[in-house]
Short mmCIF file of C-alpha atoms and ligand atoms in Angstrom, two decimals:
data_model
loop_
_atom_site.label_atom_id
_atom_site.label_comp_id
_atom_site.label_asym_id
_atom_site.label_seq_id
_atom_site.Cartn_x
_atom_site.Cartn_y
_atom_site.Cartn_z
CA MET A 1 151.85 91.28 -16.54
CA SER A 2 149.96 93.94 -14.70
CA GLN A 3 146.26 93.64 -14.72
CA THR A 4 144.05 96.77 -13.64
CA SER A 5 141.37 96.53 -11.49
CA GLY A 6 138.05 98.46 -12.44
CA ASN A 7 135.05 96.26 -10.94
CA THR A 8 137.32 93.04 -10.46
CA ILE A 9 136.92 90.48 -7.99
CA LEU A 10 139.31 87.76 -7.60
CA VAL A 11 138.83 84.19 -6.39
CA ILE A 12 141.85 82.42 -5.01
CA GLY A 13 140.99 78.56 -5.82
CA GLY A 14 139.01 76.82 -8.52
CA GLY A 15 137.50 74.47 -5.95
CA ALA A 16 133.95 73.84 -4.78
CA ALA A 17 134.13 77.05 -2.73
CA GLY A 18 135.62 79.21 -5.43
CA PHE A 19 133.49 78.11 -8.30
CA PHE A 20 130.52 78.64 -6.30
CA GLY A 21 131.69 82.23 -5.22
CA ALA A 22 132.56 83.22 -8.42
CA ILE A 23 129.21 81.94 -10.07
CA ALA A 24 127.15 83.67 -7.38
CA CYS A 25 129.18 87.11 -7.86
CA ALA A 26 129.23 87.19 -11.54
CA GLU A 27 125.44 86.54 -11.50
CA ALA A 28 124.66 88.96 -9.04
CA ASP A 29 126.67 91.72 -10.76
CA PRO A 30 127.12 91.28 -14.56
CA THR A 31 129.17 94.40 -14.88
CA ALA A 32 131.82 92.90 -12.37
CA ARG A 33 135.02 90.99 -13.72
CA VAL A 34 135.14 87.77 -11.91
CA VAL A 35 138.55 85.94 -12.16
CA ILE A 36 139.37 82.54 -10.67
CA LEU A 37 142.94 81.96 -9.92
CA GLU A 38 143.90 78.33 -9.50
CA ARG A 39 147.43 76.93 -8.80
CA GLY A 40 146.81 73.76 -10.74
CA PRO A 41 146.58 72.65 -14.16
CA GLU A 42 142.93 71.84 -13.68
CA VAL A 43 139.97 72.96 -11.58
CA LEU A 44 137.74 71.17 -9.56
CA GLY A 45 140.45 68.25 -8.59
CA LYS A 46 138.68 67.34 -5.46
CA VAL A 47 135.21 67.52 -6.77
CA ARG A 48 136.41 64.89 -9.55
CA ILE A 49 137.78 62.34 -7.04
CA SER A 50 135.01 63.03 -4.38
CA GLY A 51 132.63 60.49 -3.20
CA GLY A 52 134.72 57.74 -4.75
CA GLY A 53 134.36 59.44 -8.29
CA ARG A 54 130.66 59.98 -7.75
CA CYS A 55 130.50 63.22 -5.77
CA ASN A 56 128.48 63.17 -2.53
CA VAL A 57 127.26 66.91 -3.41
CA THR A 58 125.09 66.98 -0.06
CA HIS A 59 123.27 65.32 2.42
CA ALA A 60 119.11 64.97 2.45
CA CYS A 61 118.90 67.07 5.72
CA PHE A 62 117.14 70.02 4.86
CA GLU A 63 116.77 71.91 8.57
CA PRO A 64 119.47 74.40 9.23
CA LYS A 65 119.22 73.45 13.13
CA GLU A 66 119.78 69.68 12.12
CA LEU A 67 122.45 70.23 9.50
CA VAL A 68 124.97 72.24 11.85
CA ARG A 69 124.93 68.93 14.30
CA PHE A 70 127.24 67.17 11.70
CA TYR A 71 129.62 69.85 11.94
CA PRO A 72 132.26 69.01 14.58
CA ARG A 73 133.81 72.51 13.73
CA GLY A 74 131.72 75.26 12.53
CA GLU A 75 128.27 74.47 14.23
CA LYS A 76 127.32 77.73 15.48
CA ALA A 77 129.03 79.45 12.65
CA LEU A 78 127.06 77.78 10.12
CA LEU A 79 123.39 77.94 11.56
CA GLY A 80 123.02 81.78 9.98
CA PRO A 81 124.60 80.96 6.80
CA PHE A 82 122.33 77.78 6.23
CA HIS A 83 119.17 79.88 7.03
CA ARG A 84 120.14 81.71 3.58
CA PHE A 85 121.40 78.74 1.86
CA CYS A 86 120.88 75.20 2.82
CA SER A 87 121.10 71.88 1.45
CA GLY A 88 117.75 72.35 -0.41
CA ASP A 89 118.96 75.18 -1.95
CA THR A 90 122.06 73.12 -3.35
CA VAL A 91 119.66 70.98 -4.81
CA GLU A 92 117.77 73.32 -6.54
CA TRP A 93 120.98 75.06 -7.74
CA TYR A 94 121.91 71.90 -9.67
CA GLU A 95 118.82 70.73 -10.74
CA SER A 96 117.82 74.00 -12.19
CA ARG A 97 120.91 73.72 -14.26
CA GLY A 98 119.86 70.32 -15.52
CA VAL A 99 121.76 68.32 -13.08
CA PRO A 100 119.30 66.20 -11.01
CA LEU A 101 120.48 64.68 -7.64
CA LYS A 102 119.12 61.77 -5.80
CA ILE A 103 119.09 60.43 -2.34
CA GLU A 104 120.65 57.24 -1.12
CA ALA A 105 119.17 55.31 1.79
CA ASP A 106 121.65 56.89 4.16
CA GLY A 107 120.61 60.35 2.97
CA ARG A 108 123.86 61.05 1.01
CA MET A 109 122.80 62.83 -2.25
CA PHE A 110 124.64 62.04 -5.60
CA PRO A 111 124.06 63.41 -9.07
CA VAL A 112 121.58 60.71 -10.60
CA SER A 113 124.35 60.28 -13.20
CA ASP A 114 126.76 58.99 -10.56
CA ARG A 115 129.42 60.86 -12.20
CA SER A 116 131.21 63.53 -10.33
CA GLN A 117 132.02 65.00 -14.07
CA SER A 118 128.14 66.07 -14.43
CA ILE A 119 129.12 68.32 -11.36
CA ILE A 120 132.24 69.84 -13.17
CA ASP A 121 130.58 70.11 -16.30
CA CYS A 122 127.76 72.06 -14.34
CA LEU A 123 130.09 74.47 -12.41
CA GLU A 124 132.23 75.04 -15.61
CA ASN A 125 129.13 75.93 -17.88
CA ALA A 126 127.64 77.99 -15.25
CA ALA A 127 130.79 80.10 -14.75
CA ARG A 128 131.14 80.26 -18.44
CA GLN A 129 127.51 81.49 -19.11
CA ALA A 130 128.24 84.03 -16.08
CA GLY A 131 131.51 85.40 -18.03
CA VAL A 132 133.47 84.08 -15.17
CA GLU A 133 137.14 83.93 -16.08
CA VAL A 134 139.18 80.88 -15.12
CA ARG A 135 143.13 81.29 -15.06
CA THR A 136 145.06 78.13 -14.15
CA ARG A 137 148.77 77.48 -13.16
CA GLN A 138 148.11 80.88 -11.45
CA LYS A 139 149.46 79.89 -7.93
CA VAL A 140 149.02 82.97 -5.59
CA VAL A 141 151.93 83.85 -3.55
CA GLN A 142 151.28 87.26 -1.90
CA MET A 143 148.41 89.21 -1.26
CA TYR A 144 148.68 92.82 -0.08
CA PRO A 145 145.67 94.76 1.60
CA PRO A 146 144.91 98.29 0.13
CA GLU A 147 147.00 100.98 1.84
CA GLU A 148 144.06 103.33 2.13
CA PRO A 149 140.12 102.82 1.91
CA GLY A 150 138.79 102.92 -1.66
CA GLN A 151 142.16 101.06 -2.82
CA ASP A 152 142.66 97.97 -4.63
CA TRP A 153 143.88 94.64 -3.10
CA LYS A 154 146.98 93.39 -4.87
CA VAL A 155 147.74 89.45 -5.51
CA MET A 156 151.12 88.51 -6.96
CA THR A 157 151.47 84.95 -8.35
CA ALA A 158 154.21 82.58 -8.63
CA GLY A 159 154.97 83.55 -12.20
CA GLY A 160 155.29 87.29 -11.43
CA ASP A 161 151.51 88.25 -12.67
CA ALA A 162 150.07 90.87 -10.36
CA PHE A 163 146.18 91.41 -9.95
CA PHE A 164 144.25 94.11 -8.66
CA ALA A 165 140.83 93.65 -7.33
CA LYS A 166 138.29 95.35 -4.98
CA ALA A 167 137.42 92.13 -3.05
CA ILE A 168 139.05 88.93 -2.74
CA LEU A 169 137.81 85.57 -2.06
CA VAL A 170 140.22 83.15 -0.55
CA ALA A 171 138.72 79.58 -1.22
CA ALA A 172 142.37 77.76 -1.33
CA GLY A 173 141.15 74.56 0.42
CA SER A 174 143.67 73.06 3.02
CA SER A 175 146.83 75.00 1.68
CA ALA A 176 149.70 75.62 4.50
CA ALA A 177 151.17 78.09 2.02
CA VAL A 178 147.91 80.21 1.88
CA TRP A 179 147.13 79.68 5.53
CA ASP A 180 150.66 81.13 6.00
CA LEU A 181 149.48 84.21 3.86
CA LEU A 182 146.64 84.64 5.99
CA ARG A 183 148.53 84.67 8.88
CA HIS A 184 150.89 87.37 7.75
CA LEU A 185 147.60 89.27 7.26
CA GLY A 186 146.85 88.96 11.07
CA HIS A 187 144.42 86.21 10.87
CA THR A 188 144.48 83.13 13.47
CA VAL A 189 144.71 79.88 12.08
CA VAL A 190 144.07 77.08 14.26
CA PRO A 191 146.50 74.38 13.34
CA PRO A 192 145.44 71.90 10.80
CA VAL A 193 144.77 68.03 11.98
CA PRO A 194 143.54 65.21 9.55
CA SER A 195 139.92 64.35 10.00
CA LEU A 196 137.70 61.57 8.61
CA PHE A 197 140.24 58.65 8.81
CA THR A 198 139.47 54.79 9.73
CA PHE A 199 141.44 53.00 12.55
CA ASN A 200 144.12 50.57 12.11
CA ILE A 201 143.70 47.46 14.36
CA ALA A 202 145.64 44.29 14.26
CA ASP A 203 143.50 41.92 16.55
CA PRO A 204 142.54 38.43 15.67
CA ARG A 205 138.74 38.84 16.34
CA VAL A 206 138.34 40.87 13.30
CA ASP A 207 141.45 39.80 11.35
CA GLY A 208 140.33 38.05 7.68
CA LEU A 209 136.67 39.35 8.18
CA ALA A 210 137.18 42.27 5.81
CA GLY A 211 133.94 43.08 4.37
CA LEU A 212 131.61 42.19 7.35
CA VAL A 213 129.19 45.20 8.67
CA ALA A 214 127.76 45.37 12.11
CA PRO A 215 124.95 47.56 11.27
CA ASN A 216 124.21 49.25 14.41
CA ALA A 217 127.31 49.73 16.54
CA ARG A 218 128.33 52.32 18.80
CA VAL A 219 132.09 53.19 19.31
CA GLN A 220 133.73 55.08 22.27
CA ILE A 221 137.21 55.89 22.76
CA ALA A 222 138.24 54.32 26.01
CA GLY A 223 138.07 56.84 29.26
CA THR A 224 136.72 59.75 26.85
CA LYS A 225 133.28 61.26 26.36
CA TRP A 226 133.94 60.56 22.32
CA SER A 227 131.29 58.17 21.10
CA ALA A 228 129.76 57.80 17.84
CA ASP A 229 126.60 55.42 16.57
CA GLY A 230 126.54 53.84 12.95
CA PRO A 231 127.48 51.00 10.99
CA VAL A 232 131.06 49.38 11.53
CA LEU A 233 132.54 47.87 8.69
CA VAL A 234 135.82 45.63 8.88
CA THR A 235 138.57 46.06 6.72
CA HIS A 236 141.86 44.82 5.88
CA TRP A 237 143.58 46.94 8.16
CA GLY A 238 141.02 47.59 11.02
CA LEU A 239 137.79 49.12 11.43
CA SER A 240 136.02 51.88 9.12
CA GLY A 241 132.22 52.41 8.62
CA PRO A 242 130.12 55.61 9.24
CA GLY A 243 130.49 55.06 12.92
CA ILE A 244 134.32 55.07 13.06
CA LEU A 245 134.55 57.98 10.74
CA LYS A 246 132.02 60.36 12.61
CA LEU A 247 134.38 59.36 15.70
CA SER A 248 137.55 60.16 13.87
CA ALA A 249 135.80 63.65 12.96
CA TRP A 250 134.67 64.35 16.31
CA ALA A 251 137.89 63.36 18.16
CA ALA A 252 139.97 64.40 15.55
CA ARG A 253 142.43 66.73 17.34
CA GLU A 254 142.64 64.56 20.62
CA LEU A 255 143.38 61.47 18.50
CA HIS A 256 146.09 63.59 16.82
CA GLU A 257 147.58 64.37 20.28
CA ARG A 258 147.68 60.67 21.15
CA SER A 259 149.55 59.83 17.81
CA TYR A 260 146.79 57.89 16.61
CA ARG A 261 147.35 55.39 19.54
CA PHE A 262 144.36 54.75 21.86
CA GLU A 263 141.72 52.26 22.69
CA ILE A 264 138.28 52.08 21.72
CA GLU A 265 135.17 50.22 23.02
CA VAL A 266 132.82 48.83 20.39
CA ASN A 267 129.11 47.96 21.60
CA TRP A 268 128.43 45.68 18.68
CA TRP A 269 124.71 46.07 19.58
CA GLY A 270 124.62 49.83 19.48
CA ASN A 271 122.45 51.09 22.42
CA THR A 272 121.94 47.86 23.95
CA GLU A 273 123.49 48.00 27.51
CA THR A 274 126.08 44.99 28.23
CA GLU A 275 123.61 43.96 30.92
CA ASP A 276 120.69 43.83 28.55
CA ILE A 277 122.91 41.60 26.47
CA ARG A 278 123.73 39.38 29.26
CA GLN A 279 120.32 39.01 29.90
CA GLN A 280 119.47 37.85 26.39
CA PHE A 281 122.33 35.40 26.89
CA LEU A 282 120.61 34.27 29.90
CA ARG A 283 117.29 33.52 27.98
CA SER A 284 119.58 31.73 25.34
CA ARG A 285 120.83 29.67 27.79
CA GLN A 286 117.18 28.64 28.59
CA GLU A 287 115.52 28.68 25.28
CA GLN A 288 118.47 27.27 23.07
CA ALA A 289 120.00 25.13 25.73
CA ARG A 290 120.98 22.13 23.47
CA LYS A 291 122.26 24.23 20.55
CA LEU A 292 126.04 25.15 19.98
CA VAL A 293 126.45 28.33 21.21
CA ARG A 294 129.24 29.02 17.88
CA ASN A 295 125.84 28.36 15.92
CA ALA A 296 122.83 29.75 17.88
CA ASN A 297 123.61 33.38 17.26
CA PRO A 298 120.81 35.58 19.16
CA SER A 299 123.20 38.91 18.27
CA PRO A 300 122.36 41.26 15.58
CA LEU A 301 126.08 40.55 14.24
CA PRO A 302 127.11 38.64 11.05
CA GLN A 303 127.74 35.05 11.79
CA ARG A 304 131.22 34.93 11.53
CA LEU A 305 132.00 38.01 13.72
CA TRP A 306 129.83 36.07 16.49
CA GLU A 307 132.20 33.03 16.15
CA ARG A 308 135.11 35.32 16.77
CA LEU A 309 133.50 36.85 19.90
CA THR A 310 132.75 33.36 21.11
CA ILE A 311 136.31 32.63 20.54
CA ALA A 312 137.66 35.67 22.41
CA ALA A 313 135.14 34.72 25.52
CA GLY A 314 136.74 31.53 25.63
CA ILE A 315 133.91 29.07 24.45
CA GLY A 316 134.88 26.12 22.57
CA ASP A 317 133.29 25.02 19.51
CA GLN A 318 131.59 22.19 21.00
CA GLN A 319 130.15 24.35 23.78
CA ARG A 320 126.28 24.11 24.23
CA TRP A 321 124.49 27.00 25.58
CA ALA A 322 123.46 25.09 28.53
CA ASP A 323 127.16 24.36 29.29
CA LEU A 324 128.01 28.26 29.88
CA GLY A 325 128.82 29.41 33.46
CA ASN A 326 127.86 32.73 34.68
CA ARG A 327 131.59 33.87 34.30
CA GLN A 328 131.55 32.88 30.55
CA LEU A 329 128.35 34.18 30.05
CA GLN A 330 129.70 37.67 31.34
CA GLU A 331 132.56 37.21 29.45
CA LEU A 332 130.53 36.75 26.06
CA ALA A 333 128.46 40.04 27.05
CA GLU A 334 131.50 41.93 27.40
CA GLN A 335 132.94 40.57 24.05
CA ASN A 336 129.42 42.16 22.65
CA GLY A 337 129.00 45.15 24.55
CA ARG A 338 132.29 46.32 25.81
CA CYS A 339 134.60 45.03 23.06
CA LEU A 340 137.84 46.62 23.78
CA PHE A 341 140.50 46.93 20.59
CA SER A 342 143.87 48.80 20.39
CA VAL A 343 144.15 51.17 18.14
CA GLY A 344 147.51 51.43 16.28
CA GLY A 345 147.35 54.20 13.77
CA LYS A 346 144.95 55.48 10.88
CA SER A 347 144.34 55.12 7.47
CA THR A 348 142.80 57.49 4.89
CA PHE A 349 139.41 56.98 3.96
CA LYS A 350 139.60 57.19 0.18
CA GLU A 351 136.25 58.42 -0.43
CA GLU A 352 136.51 61.47 1.51
CA PHE A 353 138.84 63.14 3.65
CA VAL A 354 139.10 66.75 5.19
CA THR A 355 141.60 68.63 7.26
CA ALA A 356 140.23 70.05 10.71
CA GLY A 357 141.64 73.38 11.30
CA GLY A 358 141.83 76.79 9.27
CA VAL A 359 141.26 80.37 9.65
CA ALA A 360 139.80 81.07 13.46
CA LEU A 361 135.96 81.44 13.16
CA ASP A 362 135.75 84.38 15.44
CA GLU A 363 137.82 86.52 12.68
CA VAL A 364 134.82 86.17 10.15
CA ASP A 365 131.38 87.58 9.75
CA PHE A 366 129.20 84.83 8.93
CA LYS A 367 126.46 87.22 7.44
CA THR A 368 128.82 87.82 4.42
CA PHE A 369 131.91 85.77 4.76
CA GLU A 370 134.23 88.74 5.25
CA SER A 371 137.18 89.00 7.20
CA LYS A 372 136.91 91.02 10.37
CA ILE A 373 140.33 92.00 10.31
CA HIS A 374 140.53 93.21 6.58
CA ARG A 375 137.60 94.81 4.52
CA GLY A 376 137.19 93.31 0.97
CA LEU A 377 139.00 89.75 2.09
CA PHE A 378 136.27 86.93 1.93
CA LEU A 379 136.95 83.32 3.10
CA ALA A 380 134.95 80.31 2.26
CA GLY A 381 135.26 76.62 2.25
CA GLU A 382 137.93 74.42 3.90
CA VAL A 383 140.46 77.25 4.40
CA LEU A 384 138.13 77.90 7.46
CA ASP A 385 137.96 76.06 10.87
CA ILE A 386 134.93 74.12 9.78
CA ASP A 387 134.63 70.37 8.88
CA ALA A 388 131.94 67.92 9.02
CA VAL A 389 131.25 64.26 9.29
CA THR A 390 131.32 62.38 6.05
CA GLY A 391 128.03 62.31 3.81
CA GLY A 392 128.04 65.61 1.58
CA PHE A 393 128.23 67.82 4.57
CA ASN A 394 131.79 69.04 3.55
CA PHE A 395 130.70 70.34 0.33
CA GLN A 396 127.53 71.73 1.67
CA ALA A 397 129.89 74.14 3.74
CA ALA A 398 131.54 74.99 0.63
CA TRP A 399 128.84 75.63 -1.52
CA THR A 400 126.93 77.71 1.19
CA GLY A 401 130.16 79.92 2.17
CA GLY A 402 131.01 80.32 -1.56
CA TRP A 403 127.21 81.51 -2.43
CA ILE A 404 127.03 84.01 0.45
CA ALA A 405 130.41 85.48 -0.07
CA GLY A 406 129.81 85.73 -3.62
CA LYS A 407 126.50 87.61 -3.40
CA ALA A 408 128.27 89.92 -0.69
CA MET A 409 131.26 90.66 -3.12
CA ALA A 410 128.72 91.41 -5.79
CA GLY A 411 126.45 93.90 -3.34
C1 LIG B 501 139.26 62.26 -1.73
C2 LIG B 501 138.21 63.18 -1.28
C3 LIG B 501 136.89 63.01 -1.39
C4 LIG B 501 135.79 63.90 -0.90
N1 LIG B 501 134.48 63.46 -0.97
C5 LIG B 501 133.96 64.35 -0.59
C6 LIG B 501 132.18 64.20 -0.98
O1 LIG B 501 131.98 63.12 -1.69
N2 LIG B 501 131.34 64.91 -0.27
C7 LIG B 501 131.90 66.03 0.57
O2 LIG B 501 130.88 66.68 1.04
N3 LIG B 501 133.15 66.22 0.64
C8 LIG B 501 134.24 65.52 0.09
N4 LIG B 501 135.32 65.79 0.30
C9 LIG B 501 135.95 67.04 0.91
C10 LIG B 501 135.68 68.14 -0.06
O3 LIG B 501 136.28 67.75 -1.31
C11 LIG B 501 136.19 69.58 0.41
O4 LIG B 501 135.46 69.82 1.61
C12 LIG B 501 135.94 70.48 -0.48
O5 LIG B 501 136.55 70.06 -1.59
C13 LIG B 501 136.44 71.56 0.10
O6 LIG B 501 136.27 72.81 -1.02
P1 LIG B 501 137.21 74.10 -1.18
O7 LIG B 501 136.72 74.76 -2.53
O8 LIG B 501 137.48 74.71 0.21
O9 LIG B 501 138.66 73.64 -1.19
P2 LIG B 501 139.42 72.75 -2.61
O10 LIG B 501 138.21 71.73 -3.06
O11 LIG B 501 140.63 71.98 -2.02
O12 LIG B 501 139.69 73.63 -3.65
C14 LIG B 501 140.91 74.71 -3.27
C15 LIG B 501 141.51 74.86 -4.65
O13 LIG B 501 142.58 75.96 -4.53
C16 LIG B 501 143.73 75.74 -5.04
N5 LIG B 501 144.43 76.42 -4.48
C17 LIG B 501 145.40 75.89 -3.68
N6 LIG B 501 146.45 77.19 -2.99
C18 LIG B 501 146.23 77.99 -4.03
C19 LIG B 501 146.94 78.84 -4.16
N7 LIG B 501 148.25 79.63 -3.76
N8 LIG B 501 146.90 79.71 -5.64
C20 LIG B 501 145.67 79.39 -6.32
N9 LIG B 501 145.16 78.24 -5.88
C21 LIG B 501 145.52 77.49 -4.91
C22 LIG B 501 143.82 74.37 -4.85
O14 LIG B 501 144.66 73.62 -6.11
C23 LIG B 501 142.03 73.75 -5.15
O15 LIG B 501 141.68 73.66 -6.36
C24 LIG B 501 136.55 64.88 -0.08
C25 LIG B 501 137.70 65.21 -0.01
C26 LIG B 501 138.60 64.24 -0.74
C27 LIG B 501 140.08 64.49 -0.47
#
C-alpha cells in the first residue's frame, strides 16, 4: 500500500511522546493529517504498566531550573523546553481534559483514580477528537529523507507499506532497531545502558529484613564522587528505595562499565558525619550506661536494623552501653555512618526503569526538537539521550518533547 502525503505528519511510536506530539500537532493544525505508526498491537503499553499500574505522570516540581536537576542526562538541553512546557502545564493538560492529578508526600503526581487507564483513555480520546489516525502493527523499518527540498519523507513498514510525509516525529522509545535507522541517517547514538535499578547485596546485616526502611540515608559508590540521599529500602535481594535508584541513575554508565560489581558506603544517618555519630554514642554511654546497647537504640533506624549493626560491630546481646570500649564505639559508629557493602549485580525496579543513552543531544535543536542533521525529522522521548531519576520525570521529558515537536511540525 502506498500512502500519499498532502499535509501528512507521521509519528513513529504510539507511546507517551508520540501521543503528545500527534495531539499537539493535530490540534494546532486541523488541516494536517497526523498518523501514528505503532509496531505493537496496542498503543501506550508503557503508560499502562507505569508506576505500578498507577502511572506517575509527573512531579510536583514546577520551576524549570529545579526540575532539570533531576535529569542526569538532559539537564542543560531541557531547560529551554521546560520554560515552554513544564510539569504545571502537564497537570493543566490532563485536568482540562477531565483527569485530575494528585500529589503524594514525596512529590510524585498520579491520576486521582490511581489507574494508568485514566491516562490512556484521556490520550486516546484527545487523539480521536483531534483527528489523529492510529495505525497499530505498523513497524517502521526504513526512513528515507527527501532527496530535494520540498519533497517528502518516505517511511516503510515491515508489512511493505510506504508512507509519505512532510515531517516525521521519531518517538520510538528505547528501540535498538530505530537507533540503527537513525545512525544510518547520520545521527550519533550514545550507547544505551540501563538506568533506575536496585542493588543486589547478600549480606547478613540486611538478610531477612526485607521491607525495612532507613528514612534518611546517604549512599555513595566507594572511591567515587557518586552519592545520593534519600530513603533506603531493604529488599529480598539487597537494597532499593529512592536513594539507591537515584544513585543508579547518576552512575548508570560507570556501573555498567564495572559490570554492576562495586562497593557502596551507606550512611544510615544521612548527612550526620561518622564522627558526630560517635559523639552521640559517647553521650549514650553516659546517659544510658546501664541499658543494653541492643535495646537502647539512639539511631534513627528501625530496631531490627540497629540490632544487626550492633552485631556487625561485635557487640554482644548482653553488653550495656557502659561496657563499650572506645574501639567498639568507633566500630559501631563506622557501621552506622560508613557501612560498606559489596554489590554483586542489579535487579529491575518494576515500577519504573529507563535506558540511559540515545540520540546525541548536540544534534537536536531544542527549540523545536528537530534534528540538526535533517530538516523535517523530529525526535522526542526516550529515543534521545535524556533520562531522569525516578518520580515522574521521565514522562515529563516525553510530554514536553512531544508537545514542542508537535507544535513545531504544525507550524
Ligand atoms: C515498568 C516501567 C514503569 C515506568 N513507570 C514510569 C512512571 O511511573 N513515571 C515516569 O515518569 N516514567 C516511567 N517509566 C519510564 C517511561 O515509561 C518512559 O520514559 C516513557 O514511556 C518514554 O516514552 P516514549 O514515548 O519515548 O517511549 P515509549 O513509551 O517506550 O513508546 C515508544 C513506542 O514506540 C513503539 N515503537 C518502537 N519501535 C517502533 C517501530 N520501529 N515502529 C513503530 N513503533 C515503534 C513502541 O512499541 C512503543 O509503543 C516507566 C518505565 C517502565 C519500563
